[in-house]
Coordinates of C-alpha atoms and ligand atoms in Angstrom, one line a residue:
M3 CA 153.9 -84.8 -36.1
D4 CA 154.9 -82.6 -38.9
K5 CA 152.8 -83.3 -42.0
L6 CA 155.7 -84.1 -44.4
A7 CA 157.5 -86.3 -41.9
K8 CA 154.3 -88.2 -41.3
L9 CA 153.8 -88.8 -45.0
I10 CA 157.3 -89.9 -45.6
E11 CA 157.3 -92.1 -42.6
T12 CA 154.1 -93.8 -43.8
V13 CA 155.5 -94.5 -47.3
Q14 CA 158.9 -95.6 -45.9
R15 CA 157.3 -98.2 -43.7
H16 CA 156.4 -100.3 -46.7
H17 CA 158.8 -99.0 -49.4
P18 CA 162.0 -98.5 -47.3
E19 CA 164.4 -98.8 -50.2
E20 CA 162.8 -96.0 -52.2
N21 CA 164.3 -92.6 -52.7
L22 CA 161.9 -90.3 -51.0
D23 CA 163.3 -87.0 -52.1
M24 CA 160.8 -86.6 -54.8
I25 CA 157.9 -86.8 -52.2
E26 CA 159.5 -83.9 -50.4
R27 CA 159.7 -81.9 -53.6
A28 CA 156.1 -82.7 -54.6
F29 CA 154.9 -81.8 -51.2
A30 CA 156.5 -78.3 -51.4
F31 CA 155.4 -77.9 -55.1
A32 CA 151.8 -78.7 -54.4
R33 CA 151.6 -76.5 -51.3
E34 CA 153.0 -73.6 -53.2
A35 CA 150.8 -74.2 -56.3
H36 CA 147.6 -74.2 -54.3
E37 CA 148.7 -71.3 -52.1
G38 CA 145.8 -69.0 -51.2
Q39 CA 143.1 -71.5 -52.3
L40 CA 140.6 -72.6 -49.7
R41 CA 138.4 -75.6 -49.3
A42 CA 134.7 -75.5 -48.5
N43 CA 135.6 -76.0 -44.8
G44 CA 137.9 -73.0 -44.8
A45 CA 141.1 -75.0 -44.6
P46 CA 143.9 -74.4 -47.2
Y47 CA 143.3 -76.4 -50.4
F48 CA 146.6 -78.2 -49.9
T49 CA 145.1 -80.1 -46.9
H50 CA 143.0 -82.0 -49.4
T51 CA 145.8 -83.1 -51.8
Y52 CA 147.9 -83.9 -48.7
A53 CA 145.1 -86.0 -47.2
T54 CA 144.7 -87.8 -50.6
A55 CA 148.4 -88.7 -50.7
L56 CA 148.3 -89.9 -47.1
V57 CA 145.4 -92.2 -47.8
L58 CA 147.4 -93.7 -50.7
A59 CA 150.5 -94.1 -48.4
E60 CA 148.3 -95.9 -45.9
W61 CA 147.1 -98.2 -48.7
R62 CA 150.9 -98.9 -49.1
M63 CA 151.1 -97.4 -52.6
P64 CA 154.6 -96.7 -53.9
P65 CA 156.0 -93.1 -54.0
V66 CA 155.0 -92.5 -57.7
V67 CA 151.3 -93.0 -56.8
V68 CA 151.6 -91.0 -53.6
I69 CA 153.2 -88.1 -55.5
A70 CA 150.4 -88.2 -58.1
G71 CA 148.0 -87.9 -55.1
L72 CA 149.8 -84.8 -54.0
L73 CA 149.7 -83.3 -57.4
H74 CA 146.3 -84.6 -58.6
D75 CA 144.5 -81.2 -58.7
V76 CA 147.5 -79.1 -59.8
P77 CA 146.8 -78.9 -63.6
E78 CA 143.0 -78.3 -63.0
D79 CA 143.3 -75.6 -60.3
T80 CA 146.6 -73.9 -60.6
K81 CA 148.7 -72.1 -63.3
H82 CA 151.0 -75.2 -63.6
T83 CA 150.5 -77.6 -66.5
I84 CA 151.0 -81.3 -67.1
K85 CA 154.2 -80.4 -68.9
D86 CA 155.5 -78.7 -65.7
I87 CA 154.8 -81.8 -63.8
M88 CA 156.4 -84.0 -66.4
E89 CA 159.6 -81.9 -66.3
R90 CA 159.8 -81.9 -62.5
F91 CA 158.5 -85.4 -61.6
G92 CA 158.8 -87.5 -64.7
H93 CA 156.5 -89.3 -67.2
E94 CA 154.8 -91.7 -64.9
V95 CA 153.6 -89.2 -62.3
A96 CA 152.5 -86.9 -65.2
A97 CA 150.6 -89.7 -66.8
I98 CA 148.6 -90.5 -63.7
V99 CA 147.9 -86.8 -63.0
E100 CA 146.8 -86.3 -66.5
G101 CA 144.4 -89.3 -66.2
E102 CA 143.0 -87.7 -63.0
T103 CA 142.6 -84.3 -64.7
K104 CA 140.7 -85.9 -67.7
L105 CA 138.4 -87.6 -65.2
S106 CA 137.5 -84.3 -63.5
K107 CA 137.0 -82.2 -66.7
L108 CA 133.4 -82.5 -67.6
R109 CA 131.4 -80.5 -70.1
Y110 CA 128.0 -81.7 -69.2
Q111 CA 125.4 -81.0 -66.6
G112 CA 123.0 -83.2 -64.5
Q113 CA 122.5 -86.8 -65.5
E114 CA 124.6 -86.5 -68.7
R115 CA 127.5 -85.2 -66.6
Y116 CA 127.2 -88.1 -64.3
V117 CA 127.1 -90.6 -67.1
E118 CA 130.1 -89.0 -68.8
N119 CA 132.0 -89.2 -65.5
I120 CA 131.4 -93.0 -65.3
R121 CA 132.3 -93.5 -69.0
K122 CA 135.6 -91.8 -68.4
M123 CA 136.3 -93.9 -65.4
F124 CA 135.9 -97.1 -67.4
V125 CA 138.2 -95.8 -70.2
A126 CA 140.8 -94.7 -67.6
M127 CA 140.6 -98.2 -66.0
T128 CA 141.7 -99.9 -69.2
K129 CA 144.8 -97.6 -69.5
D130 CA 146.3 -97.4 -66.0
I131 CA 144.7 -98.8 -62.9
R132 CA 146.6 -96.3 -60.8
V133 CA 144.4 -93.4 -62.0
I134 CA 141.4 -95.1 -60.4
I135 CA 143.3 -95.8 -57.2
V136 CA 144.2 -92.1 -56.9
K137 CA 140.5 -91.3 -57.7
F138 CA 139.3 -93.6 -54.9
A139 CA 141.7 -91.9 -52.4
D140 CA 140.5 -88.5 -53.6
R141 CA 136.9 -89.6 -53.0
I142 CA 137.7 -90.9 -49.6
D143 CA 139.0 -87.5 -48.5
N144 CA 136.0 -85.7 -50.1
L145 CA 133.7 -87.9 -48.2
K146 CA 135.5 -87.3 -44.9
T147 CA 135.0 -83.6 -45.4
L148 CA 131.5 -83.7 -46.9
G149 CA 129.9 -82.6 -43.6
V150 CA 130.4 -78.9 -44.4
R151 CA 128.9 -79.1 -47.9
P152 CA 125.2 -78.3 -48.7
R153 CA 122.8 -81.2 -48.3
E154 CA 122.3 -81.5 -52.0
K155 CA 126.0 -81.8 -52.7
Q156 CA 126.4 -84.4 -49.9
L157 CA 123.7 -86.6 -51.4
R158 CA 125.1 -86.3 -54.9
T159 CA 128.6 -87.3 -53.9
A160 CA 127.5 -90.0 -51.4
I161 CA 124.9 -91.6 -53.7
E162 CA 127.4 -91.7 -56.5
T163 CA 129.9 -93.4 -54.2
L164 CA 127.4 -96.1 -53.2
E165 CA 126.1 -96.7 -56.8
I166 CA 129.3 -96.4 -58.8
Y167 CA 132.5 -96.2 -56.9
G168 CA 131.8 -99.0 -54.4
P169 CA 130.6 -101.5 -57.1
I170 CA 133.6 -100.7 -59.3
A171 CA 136.0 -101.2 -56.4
N172 CA 134.2 -104.5 -55.7
R173 CA 134.5 -105.7 -59.3
L174 CA 138.2 -104.8 -59.2
G175 CA 138.5 -107.0 -56.2
M176 CA 139.4 -104.1 -53.9
G177 CA 137.4 -105.2 -50.9
E178 CA 139.0 -102.9 -48.4
I179 CA 138.8 -99.8 -50.5
K180 CA 135.1 -100.6 -51.3
G181 CA 134.4 -101.0 -47.6
Q182 CA 136.0 -97.7 -46.7
L183 CA 134.2 -95.8 -49.5
E184 CA 130.8 -97.3 -48.7
D185 CA 131.1 -96.8 -44.9
L186 CA 131.9 -93.1 -45.3
A187 CA 129.0 -92.5 -47.8
F188 CA 126.4 -94.6 -46.0
P189 CA 125.5 -92.0 -43.2
F190 CA 124.9 -89.3 -45.8
V191 CA 122.6 -91.3 -47.9
H192 CA 120.6 -93.1 -45.2
P193 CA 121.3 -91.2 -41.9
E194 CA 118.6 -93.0 -39.9
E195 CA 119.4 -96.5 -41.2
S196 CA 123.1 -95.9 -40.6
A197 CA 122.4 -94.8 -37.0
W198 CA 120.2 -97.9 -36.6
V199 CA 123.1 -100.2 -37.8
D200 CA 125.5 -98.4 -35.4
S201 CA 123.2 -99.1 -32.5
L202 CA 122.8 -102.7 -33.4
V203 CA 126.5 -103.2 -33.7
A204 CA 127.1 -101.4 -30.4
A205 CA 124.6 -103.6 -28.7
T206 CA 125.9 -107.0 -30.0
S207 CA 129.5 -106.5 -30.7
D208 CA 130.8 -106.8 -27.1
T209 CA 129.4 -110.4 -26.6
K210 CA 130.3 -111.2 -30.2
Q211 CA 133.9 -110.0 -29.6
V212 CA 134.2 -112.1 -26.5
S213 CA 133.0 -115.3 -28.2
C214 CA 135.2 -114.5 -31.2
A215 CA 138.3 -114.2 -29.0
L216 CA 137.4 -117.5 -27.4
F217 CA 137.2 -119.2 -30.9
Q218 CA 140.5 -117.6 -31.9
K219 CA 142.1 -119.1 -28.8
Q220 CA 140.6 -122.5 -29.3
I221 CA 141.5 -122.8 -32.9
T222 CA 145.0 -121.6 -32.2
E223 CA 145.5 -124.3 -29.6
E224 CA 144.0 -126.9 -32.0
L225 CA 146.3 -126.0 -34.8
R226 CA 149.4 -125.8 -32.6
S227 CA 148.8 -129.2 -31.0
R228 CA 148.5 -130.7 -34.5
H229 CA 151.6 -128.8 -35.8
I230 CA 149.5 -127.2 -38.6
P231 CA 151.3 -124.0 -39.7
F232 CA 149.4 -120.7 -39.8
L233 CA 150.4 -117.1 -40.4
S234 CA 147.6 -115.3 -38.5
I235 CA 144.3 -115.8 -36.8
D236 CA 142.2 -112.6 -36.5
G237 CA 138.7 -111.5 -35.8
R238 CA 137.4 -109.2 -38.4
M239 CA 134.3 -106.9 -38.1
K240 CA 132.0 -106.7 -41.1
H241 CA 132.0 -103.3 -42.8
R242 CA 128.8 -101.3 -41.8
Y243 CA 127.3 -100.8 -45.2
S244 CA 127.7 -104.4 -46.3
L245 CA 126.2 -105.4 -42.9
Y246 CA 123.3 -103.1 -43.6
L247 CA 122.6 -104.7 -47.1
K248 CA 122.8 -108.1 -45.5
L249 CA 120.3 -107.1 -42.7
L250 CA 117.9 -106.0 -45.4
R251 CA 118.1 -109.4 -47.0
N252 CA 117.5 -111.1 -43.6
E253 CA 114.4 -109.4 -42.2
R254 CA 116.5 -106.8 -40.4
D255 CA 117.4 -109.5 -37.8
I256 CA 120.9 -109.3 -36.6
S257 CA 120.8 -112.8 -35.0
K258 CA 120.6 -114.1 -38.6
I259 CA 123.9 -112.5 -39.5
Y260 CA 126.6 -115.0 -38.7
D261 CA 129.6 -113.1 -40.0
L262 CA 129.2 -109.9 -38.1
I263 CA 132.6 -110.9 -36.7
A264 CA 134.4 -113.7 -38.6
V265 CA 137.5 -115.5 -37.5
R266 CA 140.0 -115.3 -40.3
V267 CA 142.7 -117.9 -40.5
V268 CA 145.6 -117.2 -42.9
V269 CA 147.8 -120.2 -43.7
P270 CA 150.9 -120.8 -45.9
D271 CA 149.3 -122.9 -48.7
I272 CA 146.1 -124.3 -50.2
A273 CA 146.5 -127.8 -48.8
T274 CA 146.6 -126.3 -45.3
C275 CA 143.4 -124.4 -46.0
Y276 CA 141.6 -127.7 -46.4
A277 CA 143.4 -129.2 -43.5
V278 CA 142.2 -126.4 -41.3
L279 CA 138.6 -126.8 -42.6
G280 CA 138.7 -130.5 -41.6
I281 CA 140.0 -129.6 -38.1
I282 CA 137.3 -127.0 -37.6
H283 CA 134.6 -129.5 -38.6
Q284 CA 135.9 -132.2 -36.4
R285 CA 135.6 -129.9 -33.4
W286 CA 132.5 -128.0 -34.2
K287 CA 129.4 -128.9 -36.1
P288 CA 129.0 -126.9 -39.3
L289 CA 125.8 -125.3 -40.3
K290 CA 124.1 -126.9 -43.2
G291 CA 124.6 -125.1 -46.5
R292 CA 127.0 -122.6 -45.1
I293 CA 130.3 -124.2 -46.4
K294 CA 131.5 -122.1 -49.3
D295 CA 134.6 -123.2 -51.2
Y296 CA 135.6 -120.1 -53.1
I297 CA 139.0 -121.6 -53.7
A298 CA 137.6 -124.3 -56.0
N299 CA 135.0 -121.9 -57.3
P300 CA 136.3 -118.3 -57.0
K301 CA 133.9 -115.4 -57.3
L302 CA 134.0 -113.5 -60.5
N303 CA 136.0 -110.6 -59.0
G304 CA 138.7 -113.2 -58.1
Y305 CA 137.8 -113.6 -54.5
R306 CA 139.1 -116.9 -53.1
S307 CA 138.7 -118.3 -49.5
I308 CA 136.9 -121.1 -47.7
H309 CA 134.0 -120.0 -45.5
T310 CA 132.3 -122.2 -43.0
T311 CA 129.9 -121.4 -40.2
V312 CA 129.9 -123.6 -37.1
F313 CA 128.0 -124.0 -33.8
C314 CA 130.2 -124.0 -30.8
E315 CA 129.7 -125.4 -27.3
H316 CA 127.7 -122.5 -25.9
G317 CA 125.4 -122.3 -28.8
E318 CA 127.2 -119.3 -30.5
I319 CA 127.5 -119.4 -34.2
V320 CA 130.7 -118.2 -35.8
E321 CA 132.0 -117.9 -39.4
F322 CA 135.5 -119.0 -40.2
Q323 CA 137.3 -117.7 -43.3
I324 CA 140.3 -119.7 -44.4
R325 CA 142.8 -118.5 -47.0
T326 CA 146.4 -118.2 -48.0
Q327 CA 148.4 -114.9 -47.6
E328 CA 148.1 -114.3 -51.3
M329 CA 144.4 -114.9 -51.3
H330 CA 144.1 -112.5 -48.4
E331 CA 146.0 -109.8 -50.1
D332 CA 143.9 -110.3 -53.3
A333 CA 140.7 -110.2 -51.4
E334 CA 141.4 -106.9 -49.7
W335 CA 143.3 -105.1 -52.5
G336 CA 142.5 -107.0 -55.8
A337 CA 144.0 -105.1 -58.7
A338 CA 145.8 -102.8 -56.4
A339 CA 147.6 -105.6 -54.6
A340 CA 150.5 -105.7 -57.1
W341 CA 151.4 -102.1 -56.3
R342 CA 151.6 -102.6 -52.6
Y343 CA 154.8 -104.6 -52.7
H344 CA 156.5 -103.6 -55.8
E345 CA 157.4 -100.3 -57.3
R346 CA 156.8 -101.9 -60.7
G347 CA 153.4 -103.5 -60.6
T348 CA 151.6 -103.9 -63.9
K349 CA 149.9 -100.8 -65.1
T350 CA 147.0 -102.7 -66.6
L351 CA 144.5 -105.0 -64.9
P352 CA 144.8 -108.8 -64.7
E353 CA 143.6 -110.5 -67.9
R354 CA 140.3 -111.5 -66.4
Q355 CA 139.3 -108.1 -65.2
L356 CA 140.7 -106.4 -68.3
R357 CA 138.4 -108.4 -70.4
W358 CA 135.4 -107.3 -68.3
V359 CA 136.4 -103.6 -68.5
N360 CA 137.0 -103.8 -72.2
E361 CA 133.5 -105.3 -72.7
L362 CA 132.1 -102.5 -70.7
V363 CA 133.8 -99.9 -72.7
R364 CA 132.5 -101.5 -75.9
W365 CA 129.0 -101.8 -74.5
Q366 CA 128.8 -98.2 -73.3
R367 CA 129.9 -96.9 -76.7
S368 CA 126.8 -98.4 -78.2
I369 CA 124.4 -96.6 -75.8
T370 CA 123.6 -93.0 -76.4
D371 CA 120.7 -92.5 -74.0
P372 CA 122.0 -91.6 -70.5
K373 CA 118.9 -93.1 -68.8
E374 CA 119.4 -96.4 -70.6
F375 CA 123.1 -96.4 -69.8
L376 CA 122.4 -95.9 -66.1
E377 CA 119.7 -98.6 -66.1
G378 CA 121.9 -101.1 -67.8
L379 CA 124.8 -100.3 -65.5
R380 CA 122.7 -100.8 -62.4
L381 CA 121.0 -104.0 -63.6
E382 CA 124.0 -105.8 -64.9
V383 CA 127.4 -104.3 -64.8
L384 CA 127.6 -103.3 -61.1
R385 CA 125.8 -106.2 -59.6
D386 CA 127.6 -109.1 -58.1
R387 CA 128.3 -111.8 -60.6
I388 CA 127.8 -115.5 -60.5
L389 CA 129.5 -118.2 -62.6
V390 CA 127.4 -121.1 -63.9
F391 CA 128.3 -124.1 -66.1
T392 CA 126.8 -125.6 -69.2
P393 CA 126.6 -129.4 -69.4
K394 CA 129.6 -129.2 -71.7
G395 CA 131.6 -127.5 -68.9
D396 CA 131.6 -124.0 -70.4
V397 CA 131.7 -121.3 -67.8
I398 CA 129.3 -118.4 -68.2
D399 CA 129.3 -115.3 -66.1
L400 CA 126.0 -113.7 -65.3
P401 CA 124.8 -111.0 -62.9
E402 CA 123.4 -112.1 -59.6
G403 CA 119.7 -112.9 -59.9
A404 CA 120.1 -114.1 -63.5
T405 CA 117.7 -116.9 -64.5
P406 CA 117.9 -119.9 -66.9
I407 CA 116.6 -117.6 -69.6
D408 CA 119.5 -115.3 -69.2
L409 CA 121.8 -118.3 -69.5
A410 CA 120.0 -119.5 -72.6
Y411 CA 120.4 -116.2 -74.3
A412 CA 124.0 -116.0 -73.2
I413 CA 124.7 -119.2 -75.1
H414 CA 122.8 -118.4 -78.2
S415 CA 119.7 -116.3 -79.0
D416 CA 118.0 -119.3 -80.7
I417 CA 118.4 -121.3 -77.5
G418 CA 116.8 -118.5 -75.6
N419 CA 114.0 -118.2 -78.1
H420 CA 113.2 -122.0 -77.9
A421 CA 113.8 -122.6 -74.2
T422 CA 111.0 -124.4 -72.5
G423 CA 112.6 -125.7 -69.4
A424 CA 115.8 -126.2 -67.4
R425 CA 117.4 -128.7 -65.2
V426 CA 119.9 -127.7 -62.5
N427 CA 122.7 -129.8 -61.1
G428 CA 121.4 -133.0 -62.7
A429 CA 118.1 -132.9 -60.8
T430 CA 115.2 -134.7 -62.5
A431 CA 112.7 -132.1 -61.5
L432 CA 112.4 -129.1 -63.8
Y433 CA 113.8 -125.8 -62.6
P434 CA 111.5 -122.7 -63.0
L435 CA 112.7 -120.5 -65.9
D436 CA 112.2 -117.4 -63.8
K437 CA 114.0 -118.6 -60.7
P438 CA 117.5 -117.0 -60.0
L439 CA 120.5 -119.3 -60.5
E440 CA 123.1 -119.8 -57.8
N441 CA 126.9 -119.5 -58.2
G442 CA 128.4 -122.8 -59.4
D443 CA 125.1 -124.3 -60.8
M444 CA 125.3 -126.6 -63.8
I445 CA 122.3 -125.8 -66.0
E446 CA 120.9 -127.8 -68.8
I447 CA 118.5 -125.8 -71.0
I448 CA 115.7 -127.8 -72.6
V449 CA 114.5 -126.5 -75.9
D450 CA 111.5 -127.1 -78.0
P451 CA 112.2 -126.6 -81.7
K452 CA 108.4 -126.0 -82.2
R453 CA 108.3 -123.1 -79.7
K454 CA 107.0 -119.9 -81.2
G455 CA 109.4 -117.6 -79.4
P456 CA 110.0 -116.0 -76.1
S457 CA 107.3 -115.1 -73.6
S458 CA 106.8 -111.4 -72.8
D459 CA 106.8 -112.4 -69.1
W460 CA 110.5 -113.1 -69.3
L461 CA 111.1 -109.4 -69.7
T462 CA 110.2 -108.9 -66.1
T463 CA 112.5 -111.6 -64.7
V464 CA 115.6 -111.5 -66.8
R465 CA 118.7 -109.7 -65.5
T466 CA 120.9 -109.3 -68.5
N467 CA 120.8 -106.5 -71.1
N468 CA 121.6 -109.2 -73.6
A469 CA 118.5 -111.3 -72.9
R470 CA 116.2 -108.3 -72.6
G471 CA 117.4 -106.9 -75.9
K472 CA 116.9 -110.1 -77.7
I473 CA 113.5 -110.9 -76.2
R474 CA 112.3 -107.4 -77.2
D475 CA 113.6 -107.8 -80.7
M476 CA 111.8 -111.1 -81.1
L477 CA 108.6 -109.8 -79.7
R478 CA 108.7 -106.8 -82.1
G479 CA 109.0 -109.4 -84.8
N480 CA 112.4 -108.1 -85.9
L481 CA 114.0 -111.4 -86.0
K482 CA 113.1 -114.7 -87.6
L483 CA 113.1 -117.8 -85.5
K484 CA 115.9 -120.2 -86.5
M485 CA 116.7 -123.6 -85.2
A486 CA 120.2 -124.9 -85.5
S487 CA 122.1 -127.5 -83.6
W488 CA 124.1 -126.6 -80.5
I489 CA 125.5 -129.9 -79.7
G490 CA 126.1 -130.5 -76.0
H491 CA 124.6 -127.2 -74.8
V492 CA 121.0 -128.2 -74.9
T493 CA 118.6 -131.1 -74.6
P494 CA 115.7 -131.2 -77.1
K495 CA 112.3 -131.7 -75.5
K496 CA 111.1 -135.3 -75.9
R497 CA 107.9 -135.5 -77.9
R498 CA 105.3 -138.0 -77.3
Ligands
MN753 MN1 140.7 -83.8 -55.5

């Protein structure tokens, strides 16, 4: 099909009421502007901006975003300016393209350049989330055509994708975009491991698919016979890179991965989610400890769904994921979801995520050393997060792997400095201070007012920059120990 017709047809499928003239004009403008320029693979440069726009259209982005995709490299690489774009295509398109241009203009080299790039992405995120969405689409096409680049360039781009772009997409709740980015980058970073995962999947997916289809059929019949409404029941294959990470956590044993293919049940409302869970458990025996209610306790990135893993008649083990349509859309598209249905989504992130990004922007301003910045980013910001509770019911968000000490310092530095023990979920036994907490845990920190301060061993087990900084300060003797009252947060140690 003709390139332009294909692009317009893709946009129109989801935004039928839009006036698509402007896409046609932007298409012609970008092609002419990049006339004579070639990509590394020898194709006209326009094939890249076109492919970026097509990815955005496939993500169901509205015309304004698709047009920004077509024009995203114009100010950087051609004689035309942002002003030209504004006059021809209006303020909104110009603003997104300008954000894009700022992101790509970098004065630095090496690690500093890398760090600067990330800093700019964070700042851009707080202003208009569409800039990041276009950046992701741009990166998708760069990864698809990375094969012709020198090995060093391949590694740089692909590693940056796995370390930065993927985790950011994840924290923005854009599961589908994260999966696409990571799966394209994975083979460049770990060619042998990626081939190994492919062969594992090829060897197991046929039988898995058959049993999954059987489960789909059985659950469909079960729901129909009980007149339980549902919107769809599908089997979904796990993304390759996230499967790989899970294999690494499970002795590389694929038989331990229960959600290689999961059965996804989408229903009209929350009450029906729980009804479906009940029906699944009546028919099949659930695996202990594998029922996860992310509706009652959403993940920090907003993910909501109920997961359960069951044994079926023939001994197969299958994971079910139960959710409403809205949760489904949020899980796959997160902060981008609003733009998929409406021309007028909100420019900024939802409150919860905006708070996170703002904190990030504030934090990164205080760090001048690029090494320290990258370290902090990897350790805390880009990890998965967990939510834990204080006895008072305050919710505290921590990076995955965080310990009671991280929590203690998150409440107050004096609590951290005096912590001697912890109890988790009301258990009488003490919980090790260096043991990672789990999402949803309720933690009671036990303090000893007589304690002389933090132990230097804690530095090796804490996960937050906050706790690490405060422990270091204390050990250097920069701060005086103080003991105040933090009613309800802590339990003083009983003295004999
Ligand atoms: Mn580009």
